[in-house]
C-alpha atoms as a PDB file:
ATOM      1  CA  MET A   1     119.240 106.518 109.169  1.00  0.00           C
ATOM      2  CA  SER A   2     117.378 103.641 107.742  1.00  0.00           C
ATOM      3  CA  LYS A   3     116.410 103.533 103.790  1.00  0.00           C
ATOM      4  CA  LYS A   4     112.454 102.765 103.180  1.00  0.00           C
ATOM      5  CA  THR A   5     112.109  98.858 102.219  1.00  0.00           C
ATOM      6  CA  ILE A   6     109.026  97.330 100.058  1.00  0.00           C
ATOM      7  CA  ASN A   7     108.113  95.987 103.245  1.00  0.00           C
ATOM      8  CA  HIS A   8     108.090  99.595 105.571  1.00  0.00           C
ATOM      9  CA  TYR A   9     108.805 103.446 105.525  1.00  0.00           C
ATOM     10  CA  GLY A  10     112.495 104.529 106.824  1.00  0.00           C
ATOM     11  CA  LYS A  11     112.630 105.375 109.568  1.00  0.00           C
ATOM     12  CA  VAL A  12     112.347 109.614 108.300  1.00  0.00           C
ATOM     13  CA  SER A  13     109.923 109.073 106.799  1.00  0.00           C
ATOM     14  CA  ARG A  14     108.586 107.476 109.856  1.00  0.00           C
ATOM     15  CA  TYR A  15     109.461 110.114 111.963  1.00  0.00           C
ATOM     16  CA  LEU A  16     108.143 112.680 109.580  1.00  0.00           C
ATOM     17  CA  HIS A  17     104.795 111.211 109.344  1.00  0.00           C
ATOM     18  CA  TRP A  18     104.470 111.373 112.922  1.00  0.00           C
ATOM     19  CA  ALA A  19     106.038 114.613 114.133  1.00  0.00           C
ATOM     20  CA  MET A  20     103.470 116.015 111.267  1.00  0.00           C
ATOM     21  CA  ALA A  21     100.546 114.181 112.694  1.00  0.00           C
ATOM     22  CA  VAL A  22     101.216 115.083 116.094  1.00  0.00           C
ATOM     23  CA  CYS A  23     101.390 119.102 115.757  1.00  0.00           C
ATOM     24  CA  TYR A  24      98.364 118.627 112.943  1.00  0.00           C
ATOM     25  CA  LEU A  25      96.732 117.165 115.920  1.00  0.00           C
ATOM     26  CA  ALA A  26      97.770 120.599 117.812  1.00  0.00           C
ATOM     27  CA  MET A  27      97.142 122.569 114.393  1.00  0.00           C
ATOM     28  CA  PHE A  28      92.984 121.263 115.333  1.00  0.00           C
ATOM     29  CA  GLY A  29      92.854 121.913 118.698  1.00  0.00           C
ATOM     30  CA  THR A  30      93.881 125.191 119.355  1.00  0.00           C
ATOM     31  CA  ALA A  31      91.145 126.568 116.141  1.00  0.00           C
ATOM     32  CA  VAL A  32      88.420 124.687 118.331  1.00  0.00           C
ATOM     33  CA  ALA A  33      89.775 126.194 121.181  1.00  0.00           C
ATOM     34  CA  TRP A  34      89.581 128.828 120.359  1.00  0.00           C
ATOM     35  CA  ASN A  35      86.834 129.345 117.834  1.00  0.00           C
ATOM     36  CA  ILE A  36      84.647 127.478 121.080  1.00  0.00           C
ATOM     37  CA  ASP A  37      86.387 129.917 124.348  1.00  0.00           C
ATOM     38  CA  GLU A  38      87.478 133.548 122.593  1.00  0.00           C
ATOM     39  CA  SER A  39      89.441 133.888 126.386  1.00  0.00           C
ATOM     40  CA  LEU A  40      91.461 130.492 124.030  1.00  0.00           C
ATOM     41  CA  LYS A  41      92.685 133.202 121.328  1.00  0.00           C
ATOM     42  CA  PHE A  42      96.321 133.613 122.587  1.00  0.00           C
ATOM     43  CA  LEU A  43      96.366 130.113 120.838  1.00  0.00           C
ATOM     44  CA  ILE A  44      96.673 131.384 117.420  1.00  0.00           C
ATOM     45  CA  ASN A  45     100.789 132.754 117.788  1.00  0.00           C
ATOM     46  CA  PRO A  46     101.692 128.906 118.273  1.00  0.00           C
ATOM     47  CA  HIS A  47      98.586 127.958 115.542  1.00  0.00           C
ATOM     48  CA  ARG A  48     100.975 130.435 113.566  1.00  0.00           C
ATOM     49  CA  ALA A  49     104.060 128.844 114.153  1.00  0.00           C
ATOM     50  CA  ILE A  50     102.861 125.088 114.092  1.00  0.00           C
ATOM     51  CA  GLY A  51     101.680 126.260 110.862  1.00  0.00           C
ATOM     52  CA  VAL A  52     104.999 127.194 109.153  1.00  0.00           C
ATOM     53  CA  LEU A  53     106.806 124.676 110.950  1.00  0.00           C
ATOM     54  CA  LEU A  54     104.531 122.271 109.010  1.00  0.00           C
ATOM     55  CA  LEU A  55     104.848 123.742 105.637  1.00  0.00           C
ATOM     56  CA  VAL A  56     108.390 123.807 106.767  1.00  0.00           C
ATOM     57  CA  LEU A  57     108.326 119.448 106.903  1.00  0.00           C
ATOM     58  CA  THR A  58     105.566 119.262 104.529  1.00  0.00           C
ATOM     59  CA  ILE A  59     108.089 120.606 101.179  1.00  0.00           C
ATOM     60  CA  PHE A  60     111.200 118.391 103.414  1.00  0.00           C
ATOM     61  CA  ARG A  61     108.304 114.830 102.925  1.00  0.00           C
ATOM     62  CA  MET A  62     107.700 115.623  99.797  1.00  0.00           C
ATOM     63  CA  ILE A  63     111.405 116.284  98.448  1.00  0.00           C
ATOM     64  CA  TRP A  64     111.986 113.159 100.449  1.00  0.00           C
ATOM     65  CA  ALA A  65     109.210 111.121  99.244  1.00  0.00           C
ATOM     66  CA  VAL A  66     110.489 112.079  95.872  1.00  0.00           C
ATOM     67  CA  ILE A  67     114.130 110.772  96.285  1.00  0.00           C
ATOM     68  CA  ASN A  68     113.708 107.588  97.645  1.00  0.00           C
ATOM     69  CA  THR A  69     110.120 106.888  95.352  1.00  0.00           C
ATOM     70  CA  LYS A  70     112.352 103.381  93.977  1.00  0.00           C
ATOM     71  CA  GLN A  71     112.259 102.079  98.073  1.00  0.00           C
ATOM     72  CA  SER A  72     109.203 102.846  98.935  1.00  0.00           C
ATOM     73  CA  PRO A  73     106.510 100.167  99.520  1.00  0.00           C
ATOM     74  CA  LYS A  74     104.406 100.143  96.507  1.00  0.00           C
ATOM     75  CA  ASN A  75     100.783 101.810  96.583  1.00  0.00           C
ATOM     76  CA  THR A  76      98.268 101.631  94.199  1.00  0.00           C
ATOM     77  CA  THR A  77      96.619 104.332  91.675  1.00  0.00           C
ATOM     78  CA  VAL A  78      94.016 105.424  94.716  1.00  0.00           C
ATOM     79  CA  ALA A  79      96.201 106.104  97.284  1.00  0.00           C
ATOM     80  CA  LYS A  80      98.653 107.522  94.958  1.00  0.00           C
ATOM     81  CA  LEU A  81      95.868 110.023  94.693  1.00  0.00           C
ATOM     82  CA  GLY A  82      95.594 110.432  98.059  1.00  0.00           C
ATOM     83  CA  HIS A  83      98.562 110.450  98.978  1.00  0.00           C
ATOM     84  CA  TRP A  84      99.346 113.540  96.755  1.00  0.00           C
ATOM     85  CA  ALA A  85      96.124 115.257  97.712  1.00  0.00           C
ATOM     86  CA  LEU A  86      96.489 114.987 101.151  1.00  0.00           C
ATOM     87  CA  TYR A  87     100.061 116.779 100.000  1.00  0.00           C
ATOM     88  CA  GLY A  88      98.325 119.189  98.074  1.00  0.00           C
ATOM     89  CA  VAL A  89      96.221 120.494 100.895  1.00  0.00           C
ATOM     90  CA  MET A  90      99.472 120.482 103.504  1.00  0.00           C
ATOM     91  CA  LEU A  91     100.720 122.843 101.452  1.00  0.00           C
ATOM     92  CA  ALA A  92      97.329 124.632 100.607  1.00  0.00           C
ATOM     93  CA  VAL A  93      96.206 125.349 103.899  1.00  0.00           C
ATOM     94  CA  PRO A  94      99.436 126.896 105.301  1.00  0.00           C
ATOM     95  CA  ALA A  95     100.359 129.080 102.513  1.00  0.00           C
ATOM     96  CA  ILE A  96      96.896 130.657 102.177  1.00  0.00           C
ATOM     97  CA  GLY A  97      97.215 131.265 106.239  1.00  0.00           C
ATOM     98  CA  MET A  98     100.334 132.642 106.099  1.00  0.00           C
ATOM     99  CA  ALA A  99      98.621 134.831 102.530  1.00  0.00           C
ATOM    100  CA  ARG A 100      95.594 136.148 104.912  1.00  0.00           C
ATOM    101  CA  GLN A 101      98.694 137.220 107.479  1.00  0.00           C
ATOM    102  CA  ALA A 102     100.628 138.936 104.579  1.00  0.00           C
ATOM    103  CA  GLY A 103      97.234 140.770 103.820  1.00  0.00           C
ATOM    104  CA  TYR A 104      96.308 141.850 107.407  1.00  0.00           C
ATOM    105  CA  ALA A 105     100.147 143.420 107.572  1.00  0.00           C
ATOM    106  CA  GLN A 106      99.976 145.049 104.104  1.00  0.00           C
ATOM    107  CA  ASN A 107      96.226 145.704 104.258  1.00  0.00           C
ATOM    108  CA  ASN A 108      95.073 144.657 101.502  1.00  0.00           C
ATOM    109  CA  GLN A 109      91.923 143.285 101.141  1.00  0.00           C
ATOM    110  CA  ALA A 110      91.687 140.195  98.575  1.00  0.00           C
ATOM    111  CA  LEU A 111      94.530 138.310 100.191  1.00  0.00           C
ATOM    112  CA  ILE A 112      92.217 138.889 103.797  1.00  0.00           C
ATOM    113  CA  GLU A 113      89.419 137.392 101.792  1.00  0.00           C
ATOM    114  CA  LEU A 114      91.135 134.975  99.807  1.00  0.00           C
ATOM    115  CA  GLY A 115      92.559 133.213 103.557  1.00  0.00           C
ATOM    116  CA  ASN A 116      88.846 134.129 105.008  1.00  0.00           C
ATOM    117  CA  GLN A 117      87.752 132.534 102.108  1.00  0.00           C
ATOM    118  CA  TRP A 118      89.546 129.033 101.986  1.00  0.00           C
ATOM    119  CA  HIS A 119      91.796 128.381 105.290  1.00  0.00           C
ATOM    120  CA  GLY A 120      89.403 127.366 106.973  1.00  0.00           C
ATOM    121  CA  THR A 121      87.444 125.225 104.318  1.00  0.00           C
ATOM    122  CA  LEU A 122      90.256 123.520 102.966  1.00  0.00           C
ATOM    123  CA  ALA A 123      91.476 122.645 106.924  1.00  0.00           C
ATOM    124  CA  TRP A 124      88.270 121.131 107.031  1.00  0.00           C
ATOM    125  CA  LEU A 125      88.319 119.003 103.653  1.00  0.00           C
ATOM    126  CA  PHE A 126      92.028 118.106 105.614  1.00  0.00           C
ATOM    127  CA  LEU A 127      90.600 117.029 108.006  1.00  0.00           C
ATOM    128  CA  LEU A 128      88.386 114.757 106.156  1.00  0.00           C
ATOM    129  CA  LEU A 129      91.251 113.406 103.942  1.00  0.00           C
ATOM    130  CA  ILE A 130      92.323 112.633 107.468  1.00  0.00           C
ATOM    131  CA  VAL A 131      90.042 110.101 107.978  1.00  0.00           C
ATOM    132  CA  GLY A 132      89.468 108.687 104.634  1.00  0.00           C
ATOM    133  CA  HIS A 133      93.328 108.041 105.277  1.00  0.00           C
ATOM    134  CA  ILE A 134      93.062 106.233 108.746  1.00  0.00           C
ATOM    135  CA  ALA A 135      90.103 104.829 107.428  1.00  0.00           C
ATOM    136  CA  MET A 136      91.031 102.751 105.061  1.00  0.00           C
ATOM    137  CA  VAL A 137      93.962 102.216 106.725  1.00  0.00           C
ATOM    138  CA  ALA A 138      91.749 100.356 109.060  1.00  0.00           C
ATOM    139  CA  VAL A 139      90.366  98.215 106.358  1.00  0.00           C
ATOM    140  CA  HIS A 140      93.141  97.015 105.119  1.00  0.00           C
ATOM    141  CA  HIS A 141      94.166  95.449 108.219  1.00  0.00           C
ATOM    142  CA  LEU A 142      90.988  94.683 108.775  1.00  0.00           C
ATOM    143  CA  LYS A 143      92.155  92.628 105.594  1.00  0.00           C
ATOM    144  CA  GLY A 144      95.567  91.296 106.899  1.00  0.00           C
ATOM    145  CA  GLU A 145      97.244  93.407 104.742  1.00  0.00           C
ATOM    146  CA  PRO A 146     100.326  94.713 106.908  1.00  0.00           C
ATOM    147  CA  ILE A 147     100.009  98.398 105.718  1.00  0.00           C
ATOM    148  CA  LEU A 148      99.703  99.623 109.544  1.00  0.00           C
ATOM    149  CA  SER A 149     102.738  98.236 110.078  1.00  0.00           C
ATOM    150  CA  ARG A 150     104.475 100.062 106.551  1.00  0.00           C
ATOM    151  CA  MET A 151     104.898 102.951 108.764  1.00  0.00           C
ATOM    152  CA  LEU A 152     105.098 101.528 112.482  1.00  0.00           C
ATOM    153  CA  GLY A 153     108.185 100.006 111.070  1.00  0.00           C
ATOM    154  CA  LYS A 154     107.569  96.749 111.607  1.00  0.00           C
END
């Protein structure tokens, strides 16, 4: 396993980043699909399973980031805040989705309402944060700053 250096993230960080990105594409894709076409409601089960996986991966990724802070590429305070906002929403969205499911199982209307009110709203906020994240990578790339290469391992 390669360690992070000041020039790029290590293999574990990169694999987590890109694997989670693919999982989030699946999450948004399934949610949009069944909201457009009710016959695709069967996608809820894979959506839930991937959501649990992402919650576990997010916790692992946060622990990994804290443990490897000194070997991380340097980021500005704004970039650090943006990353922690992403992590916060990555924790909140599946946790609220799981709370809603527990609410259905226990006939707990408060948990169901919490999930109904916040799961989708925070997911869309997360998508906006992702778009901002990608936009900032593009801006730095256009300025000639090697931000993208950090996560590509180059």
